Tab-separated table of C-alpha atoms and ligand atoms in Angstrom:
chain	number	residue	atom	x	y	z
T	1	UNK	CA	102.524	26.690	65.691
T	2	UNK	CA	104.702	28.775	67.989
T	3	UNK	CA	103.810	32.485	67.997
T	4	UNK	CA	106.435	34.683	69.609
T	5	UNK	CA	105.299	37.890	71.216
T	6	UNK	CA	108.250	39.932	69.943
T	7	UNK	CA	107.426	38.871	66.378
T	8	UNK	CA	103.863	40.135	66.828
T	9	UNK	CA	105.257	43.375	68.265
T	10	UNK	CA	107.544	43.772	65.250
T	11	UNK	CA	104.549	43.486	62.932
T	12	UNK	CA	102.940	46.413	64.688
T	13	UNK	CA	105.872	48.714	63.927
T	14	UNK	CA	104.601	49.091	60.361
T	15	UNK	CA	107.103	51.568	59.025
T	16	UNK	CA	110.879	51.703	59.412
T	17	UNK	CA	113.865	53.482	57.931
T	18	UNK	CA	116.692	51.572	56.264
T	19	UNK	CA	120.072	53.329	56.249
T	20	UNK	CA	122.976	52.585	53.929
T	21	UNK	CA	126.119	54.323	55.077
T	22	UNK	CA	129.779	53.507	54.730
T	23	UNK	CA	133.096	54.693	53.342
T	24	UNK	CA	131.593	54.128	49.871
T	25	UNK	CA	129.257	57.067	50.530
T	26	UNK	CA	132.214	59.338	49.737
T	27	UNK	CA	132.285	58.112	46.134
T	28	UNK	CA	128.561	58.787	45.695
T	29	UNK	CA	128.193	55.823	43.350
T	30	UNK	CA	126.216	53.345	45.402
T	31	UNK	CA	127.319	50.717	47.913
T	32	UNK	CA	128.571	48.239	45.289
T	33	UNK	CA	131.065	50.751	43.833
T	34	UNK	CA	134.202	48.837	44.863
T	35	UNK	CA	133.126	45.684	43.093
T	36	UNK	CA	131.242	47.108	40.117
T	37	UNK	CA	133.860	49.740	39.265
T	38	UNK	CA	136.734	47.296	39.859
T	39	UNK	CA	138.525	49.530	42.395
T	40	UNK	CA	141.676	47.780	43.687
T	41	UNK	CA	141.384	46.860	47.375
T	42	UNK	CA	144.358	48.984	48.608
T	43	UNK	CA	142.983	52.035	46.833
T	44	UNK	CA	139.419	51.514	48.089
T	45	UNK	CA	140.514	50.919	51.655
T	46	UNK	CA	142.170	54.362	51.749
T	47	UNK	CA	138.669	55.797	51.858
T	48	UNK	CA	138.701	55.149	55.581
T	49	UNK	CA	141.390	57.812	55.980
T	50	UNK	CA	138.975	60.518	54.821
T	51	UNK	CA	135.756	59.150	56.327
T	52	UNK	CA	134.538	61.670	58.875
T	53	UNK	CA	130.787	62.088	59.339
T	54	UNK	CA	129.512	65.233	60.995
T	55	UNK	CA	129.173	64.892	64.774
T	56	UNK	CA	125.405	65.366	64.591
T	57	UNK	CA	124.726	62.936	61.750
T	58	UNK	CA	123.016	60.314	63.924
T	59	UNK	CA	120.877	62.811	65.826
T	60	UNK	CA	119.622	64.316	62.596
T	61	UNK	CA	118.949	60.865	61.172
T	62	UNK	CA	116.982	59.641	64.169
T	63	UNK	CA	115.012	62.881	64.327
T	64	UNK	CA	114.103	62.644	60.637
T	65	UNK	CA	112.990	59.041	61.076
T	66	UNK	CA	110.902	59.921	64.108
T	67	UNK	CA	109.238	62.860	62.351
T	68	UNK	CA	108.396	60.625	59.406
T	69	UNK	CA	106.600	58.204	61.713
T	70	UNK	CA	109.231	55.451	61.483
T	71	UNK	CA	109.250	53.212	64.537
T	72	UNK	CA	112.627	51.642	63.821
T	73	UNK	CA	115.860	52.228	61.927
T	74	UNK	CA	117.971	49.485	60.411
T	75	UNK	CA	121.524	50.620	59.672
T	76	UNK	CA	124.324	48.891	57.754
T	77	UNK	CA	126.796	48.210	60.566
T	78	UNK	CA	128.979	46.405	58.022
T	79	UNK	CA	128.297	46.164	54.314
T	80	UNK	CA	129.761	43.962	51.565
T	81	UNK	CA	132.979	46.028	51.454
T	82	UNK	CA	133.750	44.687	54.939
T	83	UNK	CA	134.166	48.090	56.621
T	84	UNK	CA	132.483	48.291	60.043
T	85	UNK	CA	130.788	51.387	61.427
T	86	UNK	CA	131.151	49.853	64.904
T	87	UNK	CA	134.144	49.297	67.121
T	88	UNK	CA	135.230	45.764	66.282
T	89	UNK	CA	137.167	45.661	69.569
T	90	UNK	CA	140.374	44.455	67.970
T	91	UNK	CA	138.870	42.000	65.461
T	92	UNK	CA	139.950	44.266	62.625
T	93	UNK	CA	141.378	47.727	62.076
T	94	UNK	CA	138.993	48.239	59.174
T	95	UNK	CA	136.412	49.996	61.302
T	96	UNK	CA	135.169	53.486	62.173
T	97	UNK	CA	137.391	53.979	65.243
T	98	UNK	CA	140.395	53.451	62.927
T	99	UNK	CA	139.025	55.793	60.261
T	100	UNK	CA	139.519	59.568	60.060
T	101	UNK	CA	136.660	60.212	62.508
T	102	UNK	CA	138.062	57.897	65.187
T	103	UNK	CA	134.567	57.291	66.613
T	104	UNK	CA	132.240	54.351	67.107
T	105	UNK	CA	129.453	55.430	64.765
T	106	UNK	CA	127.114	52.661	65.880
T	107	UNK	CA	127.353	53.910	69.450
T	108	UNK	CA	126.298	57.356	68.186
T	109	UNK	CA	123.491	55.787	66.175
T	110	UNK	CA	122.132	53.753	69.075
T	111	UNK	CA	122.279	56.738	71.458
T	112	UNK	CA	120.405	58.877	68.934
T	113	UNK	CA	117.741	56.182	68.448
T	114	UNK	CA	117.220	55.957	72.195
T	115	UNK	CA	116.927	59.744	72.469
T	116	UNK	CA	114.139	59.735	69.853
T	117	UNK	CA	112.439	56.548	70.997
T	118	UNK	CA	112.992	54.630	67.760
T	119	UNK	CA	114.272	51.055	67.850
T	120	UNK	CA	117.767	50.341	66.491
T	121	UNK	CA	118.235	47.368	64.155
T	122	UNK	CA	121.556	46.214	62.737
T	123	UNK	CA	122.106	45.165	59.136
T	124	UNK	CA	125.188	42.948	58.833
T	125	UNK	CA	126.600	41.611	55.585
T	126	UNK	CA	127.334	37.926	55.109
T	127	UNK	CA	129.233	38.287	51.860
T	128	UNK	CA	132.575	40.016	52.477
T	129	UNK	CA	134.960	41.486	49.876
T	130	UNK	CA	137.548	42.453	52.497
T	131	UNK	CA	138.273	39.522	54.738
T	132	UNK	CA	140.730	37.071	53.113
T	133	UNK	CA	139.132	34.115	54.896
T	134	UNK	CA	135.826	34.685	53.092
T	135	UNK	CA	137.318	33.069	49.995
T	136	UNK	CA	140.373	31.444	51.577
T	137	UNK	CA	139.177	29.723	54.739
T	138	UNK	CA	135.416	29.863	55.039
T	139	UNK	CA	135.021	28.138	58.439
T	140	UNK	CA	137.484	30.671	59.862
T	141	UNK	CA	135.567	33.511	58.239
T	142	UNK	CA	132.416	32.240	59.940
T	143	UNK	CA	134.153	32.515	63.306
T	144	UNK	CA	135.047	36.123	62.494
T	145	UNK	CA	131.452	36.751	61.403
T	146	UNK	CA	130.051	35.326	64.636
T	147	UNK	CA	132.573	37.262	66.725
T	148	UNK	CA	131.456	40.463	64.953
T	149	UNK	CA	127.794	39.686	65.548
T	150	UNK	CA	128.555	38.925	69.171
T	151	UNK	CA	130.039	42.413	69.614
T	152	UNK	CA	126.922	43.963	68.115
T	153	UNK	CA	124.691	41.917	70.418
T	154	UNK	CA	126.740	42.517	73.581
T	155	UNK	CA	127.836	46.132	73.448
T	156	UNK	CA	124.842	48.243	72.492
T	157	UNK	CA	122.054	47.269	74.864
T	158	UNK	CA	118.773	45.807	73.697
T	159	UNK	CA	118.362	45.957	69.931
T	160	UNK	CA	115.343	45.335	67.748
T	161	UNK	CA	117.022	42.827	65.512
T	162	UNK	CA	119.835	41.709	63.273
T	163	UNK	CA	119.304	41.756	59.519
T	164	UNK	CA	121.639	39.621	57.432
T	165	UNK	CA	122.247	39.977	53.739
T	166	UNK	CA	124.414	38.169	51.220
T	167	UNK	CA	123.854	34.471	51.791
T	168	UNK	CA	122.680	34.399	48.197
T	169	UNK	CA	126.332	34.860	47.187
T	170	UNK	CA	127.290	31.362	48.398
T	171	UNK	CA	123.932	29.574	48.373
T	172	UNK	CA	125.470	26.117	48.621
T	173	UNK	CA	127.970	26.853	51.384
T	174	UNK	CA	127.421	25.702	54.953
T	175	UNK	CA	126.945	29.019	56.742
T	176	UNK	CA	126.612	27.257	60.104
T	177	UNK	CA	123.357	29.095	60.603
T	178	UNK	CA	122.550	27.299	63.868
T	179	UNK	CA	125.677	28.726	65.461
T	180	UNK	CA	125.190	32.180	63.943
T	181	UNK	CA	121.660	32.577	65.245
T	182	UNK	CA	122.537	30.986	68.591
T	183	UNK	CA	125.153	33.735	69.032
T	184	UNK	CA	122.376	36.315	68.784
T	185	UNK	CA	119.984	34.414	71.041
T	186	UNK	CA	122.604	34.172	73.778
T	187	UNK	CA	122.526	37.959	74.270
T	188	UNK	CA	119.327	39.119	72.587
T	189	UNK	CA	116.597	36.537	73.119
T	190	UNK	CA	113.949	38.880	71.723
T	191	UNK	CA	115.780	40.293	68.738
T	192	UNK	CA	114.217	39.762	65.345
T	193	UNK	CA	116.501	37.640	63.194
T	194	UNK	CA	116.061	38.360	59.523
T	195	UNK	CA	118.048	37.068	56.567
T	196	UNK	CA	117.296	38.856	53.321
T	197	UNK	CA	116.435	36.441	50.533
T	198	UNK	CA	117.120	39.131	47.914
T	199	UNK	CA	115.447	40.013	44.654
T	200	UNK	CA	114.902	36.475	43.446
T	201	UNK	CA	113.240	34.730	46.398
T	202	UNK	CA	110.502	37.005	47.676
T	203	UNK	CA	108.911	35.815	50.881
T	204	UNK	CA	110.847	32.525	51.053
T	205	UNK	CA	110.934	30.903	54.469
T	206	UNK	CA	114.360	29.814	55.662
T	207	UNK	CA	115.993	28.534	58.811
T	208	UNK	CA	113.483	27.945	61.649
T	209	UNK	CA	115.216	30.522	63.854
T	210	UNK	CA	114.357	33.347	61.418
T	211	UNK	CA	111.558	35.652	62.525
T	212	UNK	CA	110.550	37.403	59.317
T	213	UNK	CA	110.635	36.888	55.582
T	214	UNK	CA	111.710	39.659	53.210
T	215	UNK	CA	110.212	41.062	50.021
T	216	UNK	CA	113.092	43.167	48.708
T	217	UNK	CA	111.490	45.748	46.392
T	218	UNK	CA	108.494	43.512	45.939
T	219	UNK	CA	104.802	43.441	46.697
T	220	UNK	CA	104.176	41.534	49.926
T	221	UNK	CA	101.856	38.560	49.637
T	222	UNK	CA	100.055	36.531	52.268
T	223	UNK	CA	102.405	33.836	53.562
T	224	UNK	CA	101.686	30.172	53.367
T	225	UNK	CA	102.816	28.990	56.778
T	226	UNK	CA	101.417	25.498	56.515
T	227	UNK	CA	103.707	23.116	58.317
T	228	UNK	CA	106.013	25.949	59.447
T	229	UNK	CA	107.289	25.495	63.008
T	230	UNK	CA	106.582	29.076	63.990
T	231	UNK	CA	104.757	32.194	62.952
T	232	UNK	CA	106.926	34.681	61.010
T	233	UNK	CA	106.456	38.342	60.160
T	234	UNK	CA	107.176	39.938	56.798
T	235	UNK	CA	108.980	43.054	55.674
T	236	UNK	CA	109.441	44.814	52.346
T	237	UNK	CA	112.486	47.011	51.839
T	238	UNK	CA	112.359	49.703	49.201
T	239	UNK	CA	114.614	52.352	47.662
T	240	UNK	CA	113.761	55.978	46.911
T	241	UNK	CA	115.679	55.750	43.600
T	242	UNK	CA	117.683	52.876	42.060
T	243	UNK	CA	120.429	52.638	44.688
T	244	UNK	CA	120.706	51.724	48.349
T	245	UNK	CA	123.960	53.578	48.935
T	246	UNK	CA	124.011	57.268	48.008
T	247	UNK	CA	124.494	57.777	44.241
T	248	UNK	CA	124.755	61.389	43.163
T	249	UNK	CA	123.868	60.690	39.555
T	250	UNK	CA	120.827	58.555	40.182
T	251	UNK	CA	117.922	60.769	39.168
T	252	UNK	CA	115.364	58.006	39.018
T	253	UNK	CA	113.380	58.930	42.106
T	254	UNK	CA	110.052	57.328	42.805
T	255	UNK	CA	107.085	59.563	43.398
T	256	UNK	CA	106.029	59.932	46.993
T	257	UNK	CA	102.518	58.924	45.894
T	258	UNK	CA	103.795	55.565	44.676
T	259	UNK	CA	105.644	54.987	47.945
T	260	UNK	CA	102.561	55.852	49.974
T	261	UNK	CA	100.599	53.247	47.994
T	262	UNK	CA	103.359	50.718	48.645
T	263	UNK	CA	103.292	51.397	52.363
T	264	UNK	CA	99.526	50.911	52.388
T	265	UNK	CA	99.920	47.728	50.289
T	266	UNK	CA	102.339	46.407	52.908
T	267	UNK	CA	99.824	46.883	55.688
T	268	UNK	CA	97.205	44.996	53.695
T	269	UNK	CA	99.194	41.837	54.444
T	270	UNK	CA	100.642	43.006	57.753
T	271	UNK	CA	104.051	43.537	56.220
T	272	UNK	CA	106.333	46.303	57.422
T	273	UNK	CA	107.846	48.765	54.983
T	274	UNK	CA	111.537	49.496	55.415
T	275	UNK	CA	112.205	52.646	53.424
T	276	UNK	CA	115.816	53.348	52.534
T	277	UNK	CA	118.032	56.422	52.700
T	278	UNK	CA	121.565	56.385	51.335
T	279	UNK	CA	123.460	58.854	53.492
T	280	UNK	CA	125.924	61.297	51.962
T	281	UNK	CA	129.609	61.228	52.972
T	282	UNK	CA	129.103	63.556	55.952
T	283	UNK	CA	126.189	61.445	57.179
T	284	UNK	CA	123.491	63.846	56.015
T	285	UNK	CA	120.306	62.942	54.164
T	286	UNK	CA	120.052	64.227	50.597
T	287	UNK	CA	117.393	66.795	49.783
T	288	UNK	CA	115.303	64.362	47.748
T	289	UNK	CA	115.346	61.628	50.384
T	290	UNK	CA	114.497	64.175	53.029
T	291	UNK	CA	111.584	65.430	50.958
T	292	UNK	CA	110.276	61.900	50.368
T	293	UNK	CA	110.390	61.108	54.072
T	294	UNK	CA	108.692	64.402	54.804
T	295	UNK	CA	105.758	63.514	52.523
T	296	UNK	CA	105.527	59.933	53.787
T	297	UNK	CA	105.568	61.304	57.326
T	298	UNK	CA	102.682	63.630	56.617
T	299	UNK	CA	100.638	60.710	55.302
T	300	UNK	CA	101.583	58.523	58.270
T	301	UNK	CA	100.571	61.254	60.712
T	302	UNK	CA	97.093	61.366	59.113
T	303	UNK	CA	96.554	57.608	59.282
T	304	UNK	CA	98.820	56.382	62.064
T	305	UNK	CA	95.923	54.852	63.996
T	306	UNK	CA	95.337	52.396	61.136
T	307	UNK	CA	98.964	51.483	60.529
T	308	UNK	CA	100.038	49.510	63.594
T	309	UNK	CA	97.469	47.537	65.570
T	310	UNK	CA	94.689	46.766	63.092
T	311	UNK	CA	94.935	43.331	61.489
T	312	UNK	CA	94.142	42.198	57.930
T	313	UNK	CA	90.668	40.944	57.049
T	314	UNK	CA	89.484	39.204	53.917
T	315	UNK	CA	86.320	41.276	53.606
T	316	UNK	CA	85.777	41.704	49.858
T	317	UNK	CA	84.928	45.145	48.493
T	318	UNK	CA	82.837	45.142	45.339
T	319	UNK	CA	84.678	46.334	42.196
T	320	UNK	CA	87.609	47.813	44.099
T	321	UNK	CA	90.475	45.332	43.974
T	322	UNK	CA	93.031	47.729	45.473
T	323	UNK	CA	90.927	48.749	48.457
T	324	UNK	CA	90.945	46.697	51.645
T	325	UNK	CA	89.797	46.684	55.248
T	326	UNK	CA	91.811	46.226	58.434
T	327	UNK	CA	90.248	45.507	61.781
T	328	UNK	CA	90.800	46.039	65.448
T	329	UNK	CA	87.856	44.836	67.541
T	330	UNK	CA	84.775	46.653	66.293
T	331	UNK	CA	86.856	49.312	64.538
T	332	UNK	CA	87.373	48.797	60.817
T	333	UNK	CA	89.730	50.787	58.624
T	334	UNK	CA	88.843	51.115	54.960
T	335	UNK	CA	91.798	52.006	52.705
T	336	UNK	CA	90.519	53.832	49.595
T	337	UNK	CA	92.976	54.067	46.700
T	338	UNK	CA	91.320	55.886	43.845
T	339	UNK	CA	89.241	58.700	45.211
T	340	UNK	CA	88.443	61.109	42.414
T	341	UNK	CA	88.799	64.841	42.640
T	342	UNK	CA	85.929	67.214	42.259
T	343	UNK	CA	86.841	70.405	40.511
T	344	UNK	CA	86.256	72.349	37.365
T	345	UNK	CA	87.198	69.953	34.507
T	346	UNK	CA	89.617	72.590	33.254
T	347	UNK	CA	91.741	72.239	36.349
T	348	UNK	CA	91.506	68.685	37.676
T	349	UNK	CA	92.638	65.648	35.701
T	350	UNK	CA	89.824	63.420	36.866
T	351	UNK	CA	86.729	65.126	38.039
T	352	UNK	CA	84.322	62.217	37.955
T	353	UNK	CA	82.892	62.853	41.355
T	354	UNK	CA	81.281	59.481	42.117
T	355	UNK	CA	82.824	56.998	44.490
T	356	UNK	CA	80.955	54.422	46.450
T	357	UNK	CA	82.079	51.333	48.196
T	358	UNK	CA	80.062	48.217	49.091
T	359	UNK	CA	80.998	45.450	51.512
T	360	UNK	CA	79.619	43.491	54.439
T	361	UNK	CA	80.753	43.849	58.020
T	362	UNK	CA	79.969	41.366	60.793
T	363	UNK	CA	78.058	43.943	62.871
T	364	UNK	CA	75.733	46.858	62.189
T	365	UNK	CA	77.641	49.989	61.165
T	366	UNK	CA	77.247	52.859	63.619
T	367	UNK	CA	79.541	55.544	62.224
T	368	UNK	CA	82.030	56.275	59.474
T	369	UNK	CA	84.538	59.110	59.220
T	370	UNK	CA	87.819	59.991	57.539
T	371	UNK	CA	90.726	59.408	59.829
T	372	UNK	CA	92.689	62.441	58.654
T	373	UNK	CA	90.133	65.118	59.510
T	374	UNK	CA	87.246	63.378	61.228
T	375	UNK	CA	84.770	64.397	58.503
T	376	UNK	CA	81.758	62.100	58.361
T	377	UNK	CA	81.334	59.661	55.492
T	378	UNK	CA	77.716	58.996	54.571
T	379	UNK	CA	76.532	55.405	54.354
T	380	UNK	CA	73.458	53.285	54.178
T	381	UNK	CA	72.937	49.790	55.452
T	382	UNK	CA	71.213	47.357	53.060
T	383	UNK	CA	70.704	44.260	55.159
T	384	UNK	CA	74.184	42.827	55.756
T	385	UNK	CA	75.662	45.095	53.146
T	386	UNK	CA	77.055	48.566	53.784
T	387	UNK	CA	77.217	51.094	50.978
T	388	UNK	CA	79.485	54.059	51.599
T	389	UNK	CA	79.043	57.165	49.521
T	390	UNK	CA	82.298	59.023	49.805
T	391	UNK	CA	82.843	62.611	48.897
T	392	UNK	CA	85.775	63.017	46.499
T	393	UNK	CA	88.729	65.259	47.209
T	394	UNK	CA	88.075	68.855	46.489
T	395	UNK	CA	90.808	70.638	44.602
T	396	UNK	CA	93.318	71.584	47.281
T	397	UNK	CA	94.189	68.174	48.674
T	398	UNK	CA	95.028	64.690	47.494
T	399	UNK	CA	96.032	62.068	50.042
T	400	UNK	CA	96.821	59.205	47.619
T	401	UNK	CA	95.287	56.526	49.847
T	402	UNK	CA	92.664	57.772	52.269
T	403	UNK	CA	91.513	55.768	55.259
T	404	UNK	CA	88.001	55.817	56.679
T	405	UNK	CA	87.329	54.570	60.180
T	406	UNK	CA	84.154	52.551	60.581
T	407	UNK	CA	82.724	51.647	63.958
T	408	UNK	CA	80.203	48.827	64.293
T	409	UNK	CA	78.168	47.542	67.200
T	410	UNK	CA	80.450	45.625	69.492
K	501	GLC	C1	121.039	43.721	48.091
K	501	GLC	C2	122.350	44.436	47.818
K	501	GLC	C3	122.789	45.268	48.952
K	501	GLC	C4	121.717	45.980	49.692
K	501	GLC	C5	120.531	45.083	49.967
K	501	GLC	C6	119.401	45.796	50.627
K	501	GLC	O1	121.253	42.584	48.819
K	501	GLC	O2	123.391	43.543	47.524
K	501	GLC	O3	123.770	46.163	48.518
K	501	GLC	O4	122.252	46.378	50.905
K	501	GLC	O5	120.095	44.513	48.781
K	501	GLC	O6	118.312	44.986	50.798
């Protein structure tokens, strides 16, 4: 099986930010608003005449991603409505340089990513509600699609990858995938090529040129790569609420604790988590999304060492189905999900203060400590078996999933 180095590097990124932004952001009703609210095309397209993100939108975005510990940002360069945030160089006038702002927003995005040291990725829609050839002359539409992708691959320097979405809309059409992916390879031989299989086909392998499977809003699973021509990575994209594009009246926010567990779950199977923000019309991040990224970032900063290099193991842990161990050489990282809290029973919800963990490691255990504060974790070795006796949280902190670092004899 072929294993590409850039695919292995992608797996190490661990945590990325997904960004949905477009002229639809002005309506604050999600990115499907044109289609789902039946807005006539001429009326919808006028939104470009008022689209004018703040000049610092991209800098703020990249800085927020960096502070949250995200190693990459994947932005919607063109979404289903067909409007492009990039300069289409004459392919269409339905793009940011022809909108009220008159700027190439993808140029601003890429510059901001470079300034912060995060890797830019480009989402590009396959389904298109704007271009007449999408329904009228599909082979011609595919030429337009490839020409658009070529611009993205040629004009913005080295990118992390291209992320397609919408093939599910015409599953039986010939998308000329060979030619599409060859367009990318011509300019970006080491870009990840991803094609989102959507909500109904979690983890499905596709064309052999694809570098990662997707688990849209799903729990990543180990991949069965038997017979596959090459090794592929996996990625799970997730929303903070129920929408990808900003929706003012969506109040259904997930708890940061749940999202932390999901990020840890992703690492169990070496999947990356791509956490979404739907930008507001001026390109700013809403208060709730900002707060969620702030909390996720604080967790990532505690456990960063365990989130990139260490690889999955199948070391079983007695009676703790959620917990798991990652490994890098003779360093093992134990992810503990349900640490209790020790406190007066009148203040803490669960004050059962016992928590122990039993498993076997290949070598003799030399030391164990919490990664977030270096505090020692007591353990005893019973033959091959290690029993850790962990101290619960004391009232005052609760880290959702806490990671202990275990060092064995080399
Ligand atoms: C779905 C939606 C799309 C969104 C994407 C994100 O495909 O159609 O609006 O961008 O999921 O993964």
